Short mmCIF file of C-alpha atoms and ligand atoms in Angstrom, two decimals:
data_model
loop_
_atom_site.label_atom_id
_atom_site.label_comp_id
_atom_site.label_asym_id
_atom_site.label_seq_id
_atom_site.Cartn_x
_atom_site.Cartn_y
_atom_site.Cartn_z
CA UNK A 1 17.81 -17.91 19.29
CA UNK A 2 15.32 -19.75 20.73
CA UNK A 3 11.85 -17.58 20.96
CA UNK A 4 11.63 -18.28 16.91
CA UNK A 5 12.64 -21.18 15.99
CA UNK A 6 9.85 -22.94 14.85
CA UNK A 7 7.37 -20.79 13.72
CA UNK A 8 3.82 -20.55 12.13
CA UNK A 9 2.07 -18.21 10.05
CA UNK A 10 -1.51 -18.03 9.19
CA UNK A 11 -3.71 -15.49 6.92
CA UNK A 12 -6.76 -14.85 9.34
CA UNK A 13 -7.05 -17.40 12.80
CA UNK A 14 -9.97 -16.43 15.65
CA UNK A 15 -7.16 -15.55 18.77
CA UNK A 16 -3.80 -15.71 17.56
CA UNK A 17 -3.47 -16.59 21.76
CA UNK A 18 -5.94 -19.36 21.32
CA UNK A 19 -5.06 -20.79 18.86
CA UNK A 20 -1.00 -21.45 20.04
CA UNK A 21 -2.51 -22.80 23.44
CA UNK A 22 -3.78 -25.60 21.48
CA UNK A 23 -0.57 -26.29 19.55
CA UNK A 24 1.54 -26.05 23.55
CA UNK A 25 -1.53 -28.70 24.15
CA UNK A 26 -1.00 -31.06 21.46
CA UNK A 27 3.54 -30.97 22.82
CA UNK A 28 4.70 -27.98 20.70
CA UNK A 29 8.16 -27.05 21.44
CA UNK A 30 9.43 -23.86 23.75
CA UNK A 31 9.84 -20.59 20.80
CA UNK A 32 7.28 -21.43 18.71
CA UNK A 33 5.72 -19.17 17.62
CA UNK A 34 2.61 -17.60 15.79
CA UNK A 35 1.73 -15.34 13.36
CA UNK A 36 -1.44 -13.88 11.80
CA UNK A 37 -1.98 -11.20 8.93
CA UNK A 38 -5.65 -10.96 10.21
CA UNK A 39 -7.57 -12.31 13.25
CA UNK A 40 -11.31 -12.58 13.54
CA UNK A 41 -12.09 -12.81 16.96
CA UNK A 42 -8.32 -11.70 18.60
CA UNK A 43 -8.68 -10.89 22.03
CA UNK A 44 -7.75 -8.11 24.47
CA UNK A 45 -7.82 -8.22 28.37
CA UNK A 46 -10.52 -8.90 30.81
CA UNK A 47 -12.25 -9.96 27.92
CA UNK A 48 -12.11 -7.30 25.65
CA UNK A 49 -11.56 -8.12 22.08
CA UNK A 50 -8.99 -6.95 20.41
CA UNK A 51 -9.69 -5.15 16.68
CA UNK A 52 -7.66 -7.13 14.30
CA UNK A 53 -7.98 -5.98 11.06
CA UNK A 54 -5.97 -7.48 7.58
CA UNK A 55 -2.25 -6.71 6.94
CA UNK A 56 -1.40 -3.57 8.20
CA UNK A 57 -0.07 -5.42 12.28
CA UNK A 58 1.12 -7.96 14.45
CA UNK A 59 -0.90 -10.21 15.70
CA UNK A 60 1.50 -12.59 16.90
CA UNK A 61 1.79 -15.02 19.89
CA UNK A 62 5.56 -17.53 21.46
CA UNK A 63 4.94 -20.03 22.83
CA UNK A 64 7.32 -20.14 26.51
CA UNK A 65 8.55 -23.16 28.61
CA UNK A 66 10.07 -22.04 32.09
CA UNK A 67 12.06 -25.24 33.07
CA UNK A 68 10.48 -26.38 37.08
CA UNK A 69 10.12 -22.92 38.74
CA UNK A 70 11.75 -20.69 37.03
CA UNK A 71 9.24 -17.68 36.48
CA UNK A 72 8.07 -16.96 39.02
CA UNK A 73 5.27 -14.10 38.73
CA UNK A 74 3.38 -13.87 35.17
CA UNK A 75 2.30 -10.38 35.55
CA UNK A 76 6.46 -10.05 35.95
CA UNK A 77 7.05 -11.58 32.44
CA UNK A 78 4.42 -9.23 30.96
CA UNK A 79 6.19 -6.10 32.55
CA UNK A 80 9.55 -7.68 30.28
CA UNK A 81 8.07 -8.66 27.59
CA UNK A 82 6.72 -5.02 27.42
CA UNK A 83 10.17 -3.57 27.92
CA UNK A 84 11.34 -5.70 25.50
CA UNK A 85 8.71 -4.69 22.79
CA UNK A 86 8.69 -1.35 23.30
CA UNK A 87 13.24 -1.81 23.38
CA UNK A 88 12.59 -3.48 19.28
CA UNK A 89 10.46 -0.33 18.35
CA UNK A 90 11.94 2.10 19.44
CA UNK A 91 15.88 0.19 17.24
CA UNK A 92 14.24 -0.85 14.47
CA UNK A 93 11.43 2.49 13.74
CA UNK A 94 13.62 4.89 16.05
CA UNK A 95 9.19 5.54 17.52
CA UNK A 96 9.69 6.32 21.41
CA UNK A 97 7.55 4.23 23.19
CA UNK A 98 6.29 4.44 26.53
CA UNK A 99 3.79 1.55 28.88
CA UNK A 100 1.37 2.78 30.92
CA UNK A 101 0.92 0.31 33.05
CA UNK A 102 0.79 -2.79 33.33
CA UNK A 103 1.79 -3.15 30.01
CA UNK A 104 -0.33 -0.64 27.51
CA UNK A 105 2.62 -0.13 25.14
CA UNK A 106 2.33 4.14 23.68
CA UNK A 107 3.04 6.18 21.63
CA UNK A 108 3.45 10.75 20.97
CA UNK A 109 0.60 11.10 17.85
CA UNK A 110 -1.29 14.71 17.56
CA UNK A 111 -1.44 15.76 21.14
CA UNK A 112 -0.92 13.13 23.47
CA UNK A 113 0.01 9.93 24.30
CA UNK A 114 -1.99 6.72 22.16
CA UNK A 115 -2.28 3.66 23.18
CA UNK A 116 -0.21 1.25 19.54
CA UNK A 117 0.23 -1.89 20.92
CA UNK A 118 -1.32 -4.31 24.39
CA UNK A 119 0.40 -7.87 25.63
CA UNK A 120 -1.91 -10.42 26.78
CA UNK A 121 -0.20 -13.36 28.69
CA UNK A 122 -2.00 -16.71 29.34
CA UNK A 123 -0.36 -19.73 31.99
CA UNK A 124 -2.13 -23.02 32.43
CA UNK A 125 -0.91 -25.38 35.39
CA UNK A 126 -0.27 -28.48 36.07
CA UNK A 127 -1.17 -28.54 40.01
CA UNK A 128 1.01 -26.53 41.72
CA UNK A 129 2.88 -26.71 38.59
CA UNK A 130 4.40 -24.19 34.86
CA UNK A 131 2.92 -25.89 32.55
CA UNK A 132 3.11 -22.97 29.35
CA UNK A 133 3.38 -18.96 29.46
CA UNK A 134 1.82 -17.41 26.22
CA UNK A 135 2.69 -14.24 25.41
CA UNK A 136 0.21 -12.59 23.27
CA UNK A 137 1.24 -8.88 21.45
CA UNK A 138 -0.19 -7.14 18.85
CA UNK A 139 0.72 -3.85 17.54
CA UNK A 140 -0.90 -0.92 15.49
CA UNK A 141 2.21 -0.79 13.07
CA UNK A 142 0.61 0.43 9.69
CA UNK A 143 -3.08 0.99 10.52
CA UNK A 144 -4.75 4.26 9.27
CA UNK A 145 -7.35 6.49 10.50
CA UNK A 146 -10.27 4.66 8.45
CA UNK A 147 -9.15 1.01 9.47
CA UNK A 148 -10.01 2.61 13.21
CA UNK A 149 -13.24 1.99 14.22
CA UNK A 150 -14.59 5.75 14.58
CA UNK A 151 -14.74 4.75 19.27
CA UNK A 152 -10.32 3.78 19.59
CA UNK A 153 -10.17 6.37 17.46
CA UNK A 154 -9.30 9.41 20.23
CA UNK A 155 -7.58 5.91 22.48
CA UNK A 156 -6.04 4.47 19.80
CA UNK A 157 -2.48 5.07 17.19
CA UNK A 158 -0.40 2.64 14.79
CA UNK A 159 3.59 3.46 14.64
CA UNK A 160 3.13 4.99 11.36
CA UNK A 161 0.35 7.12 12.21
CA UNK A 162 3.25 8.56 15.03
CA UNK A 163 6.46 8.42 11.79
CA UNK A 164 4.23 8.85 8.65
CA UNK A 165 5.95 5.96 7.03
CA UNK A 166 5.35 2.74 5.80
CA UNK A 167 6.87 0.30 8.47
CA UNK A 168 8.04 -3.44 6.91
CA UNK A 169 6.19 -5.82 9.08
CA UNK A 170 8.43 -8.50 8.90
CA UNK A 171 11.55 -6.68 9.66
CA UNK A 172 9.50 -5.50 12.91
CA UNK A 173 9.02 -9.01 14.49
CA UNK A 174 12.59 -9.79 14.10
CA UNK A 175 13.55 -6.84 15.97
CA UNK A 176 11.27 -7.70 18.32
CA UNK A 177 12.03 -11.91 18.99
CA UNK A 178 16.15 -10.70 18.61
CA UNK A 179 14.40 -8.85 21.85
CA UNK A 180 12.95 -11.02 23.66
CA UNK A 181 15.53 -13.65 23.36
CA UNK A 182 17.35 -11.33 25.92
CA UNK A 183 15.28 -9.50 27.65
CA UNK A 184 13.82 -13.15 28.96
CA UNK A 185 17.48 -14.30 28.88
CA UNK A 186 16.85 -11.39 31.58
CA UNK A 187 14.12 -12.95 33.94
CA UNK A 188 15.52 -16.49 34.35
CA UNK A 189 18.31 -15.13 35.35
CA UNK A 190 16.93 -14.36 38.12
CA UNK A 191 17.75 -10.63 37.22
CA UNK A 192 14.39 -8.86 38.18
CA UNK A 193 15.83 -5.36 39.09
CA UNK A 194 17.14 -4.86 35.55
CA UNK A 195 13.99 -5.26 34.03
CA UNK A 196 11.56 -3.57 36.95
CA UNK A 197 14.17 -0.91 36.67
CA UNK A 198 13.64 -0.09 32.62
CA UNK A 199 10.35 -0.74 32.76
CA UNK A 200 10.24 2.08 35.49
CA UNK A 201 12.37 4.51 32.96
CA UNK A 202 9.61 4.18 30.32
CA UNK A 203 7.06 4.08 31.98
CA UNK A 204 4.20 7.26 31.77
CA UNK A 205 2.15 6.57 34.69
CA UNK A 206 4.76 6.53 37.99
CA UNK A 207 3.99 9.77 39.42
CA UNK A 208 0.63 10.78 37.72
CA UNK A 209 -2.51 10.89 39.39
CA UNK A 210 -4.77 8.04 38.13
CA UNK A 211 -7.73 6.03 38.50
CA UNK A 212 -7.85 2.72 38.38
CA UNK A 213 -10.59 0.27 36.96
CA UNK A 214 -10.19 -2.94 39.82
CA UNK A 215 -12.32 -5.88 38.42
CA UNK A 216 -12.43 -8.50 41.28
CA UNK A 217 -15.86 -10.15 42.56
CA UNK A 218 -16.97 -5.83 43.20
CA UNK A 219 -15.38 -3.44 40.61
CA UNK A 220 -14.11 -0.42 41.30
CA UNK A 221 -12.24 2.19 40.59
CA UNK A 222 -9.76 3.68 43.05
CA UNK A 223 -7.14 7.28 42.54
CA UNK A 224 -5.13 7.83 44.29
CA UNK A 225 -1.37 9.34 42.73
CA UNK A 226 0.64 6.09 41.51
CA UNK A 227 4.29 5.67 42.95
CA UNK A 228 5.52 2.93 42.18
CA UNK A 229 5.88 -1.02 41.44
CA UNK A 230 6.77 -4.04 43.25
CA UNK A 231 8.58 -6.53 42.48
CA UNK A 232 6.24 -8.12 41.56
CA UNK A 233 5.26 -5.78 39.05
CA UNK A 234 2.34 -4.41 41.38
CA UNK A 235 1.05 -1.05 41.34
CA UNK A 236 1.32 1.19 44.21
CA UNK A 237 -1.41 4.14 44.92
CA UNK A 238 -0.68 6.05 47.39
CA UNK A 239 -4.60 7.10 48.48
CA UNK A 240 -5.88 10.42 50.34
CA UNK A 241 -6.47 8.89 52.57
CA UNK A 242 -2.31 8.69 52.37
CA UNK A 243 -2.74 5.12 52.70
CA UNK A 244 -1.02 2.36 50.08
CA UNK A 245 -2.79 0.38 48.31
CA UNK A 246 -1.44 -2.57 46.55
CA UNK A 247 -3.60 -3.19 42.43
CA UNK A 248 -2.92 -6.65 41.05
CA UNK A 249 -4.37 -6.23 38.17
CA UNK A 250 -6.32 -3.01 36.38
CA UNK A 251 -7.29 -0.38 34.31
CA UNK A 252 -5.82 2.82 34.62
CA UNK A 253 -6.71 6.16 33.00
CA UNK A 254 -3.89 8.95 33.94
CA UNK A 255 -5.96 12.26 34.70
CA UNK A 256 -3.51 14.57 35.04
C1 BTN B 301 -4.34 -5.89 26.19
O1 BTN B 301 -6.10 -5.65 26.48
O2 BTN B 301 -3.24 -4.49 25.86
C2 BTN B 301 -3.82 -6.72 24.80
C3 BTN B 301 -3.89 -7.26 23.33
C4 BTN B 301 -3.37 -8.33 23.21
C5 BTN B 301 -4.04 -8.33 21.64
C6 BTN B 301 -2.77 -9.71 20.68
S1 BTN B 301 -2.72 -9.88 18.93
C7 BTN B 301 -2.05 -11.40 19.48
C8 BTN B 301 -2.66 -12.05 20.70
N1 BTN B 301 -3.33 -12.42 20.51
C9 BTN B 301 -4.19 -12.47 20.40
O3 BTN B 301 -6.07 -13.05 20.44
N2 BTN B 301 -4.35 -11.33 21.27
C10 BTN B 301 -2.83 -11.24 22.11
#
């Protein structure tokens, strides 16, 4: 198992992604993982904060150094990670996990699907070449209602809240690594279609009416029906005009 061969465990850190970036810059090898018990400034997508209380959840970042040219697309890397992590959670806890585009890990809890995990991929390039990529994953494992800020409770939950049992974080981390090793090899072998197929099977977004907030130069909300993802992981939205819009990055709200 290349991913997870070298492990760095920390009690507390600002962000495991930031720390993994600093280690990668110092030359730490492919497959190094950084795990913290707590983050003081965990980072989410689009510059948001990732709420990271101590000793309950998983905050992990992984350094990847693919061979030159082997990784064509960072979006696909993130979709691959979502597929791998959802499979591992199902295997270890029996809780079915679905994905909200692009990579929110969702479980059924109470009366609705809620977010239990997220993935933040970052990369450094030298010239046009990828020097390293970092996959950061945060999973709410054993948090309870009182551990969440009130404004998150409507949309976020933990695996424990969805299953009513305490979950062994170390065992789950082992499962995440086994699954990530397998699916990363699938990606490097060029078997993108297997990743896309699995992602489509567990998608909560496809086939639904959605509103997507796109944060480009001019932020806007685009409404339409989520038809599919393309081979690069972009969301294909069917607009009321009948036009198809390809969306590279954004926040999705499921309308119904
Ligand atoms: C999202 O917005 O859904 C992505 C959240 C990613 C959070 C994880 S926690 C471990 C790693 N370190 C960070 O600072 N962020 C990622």
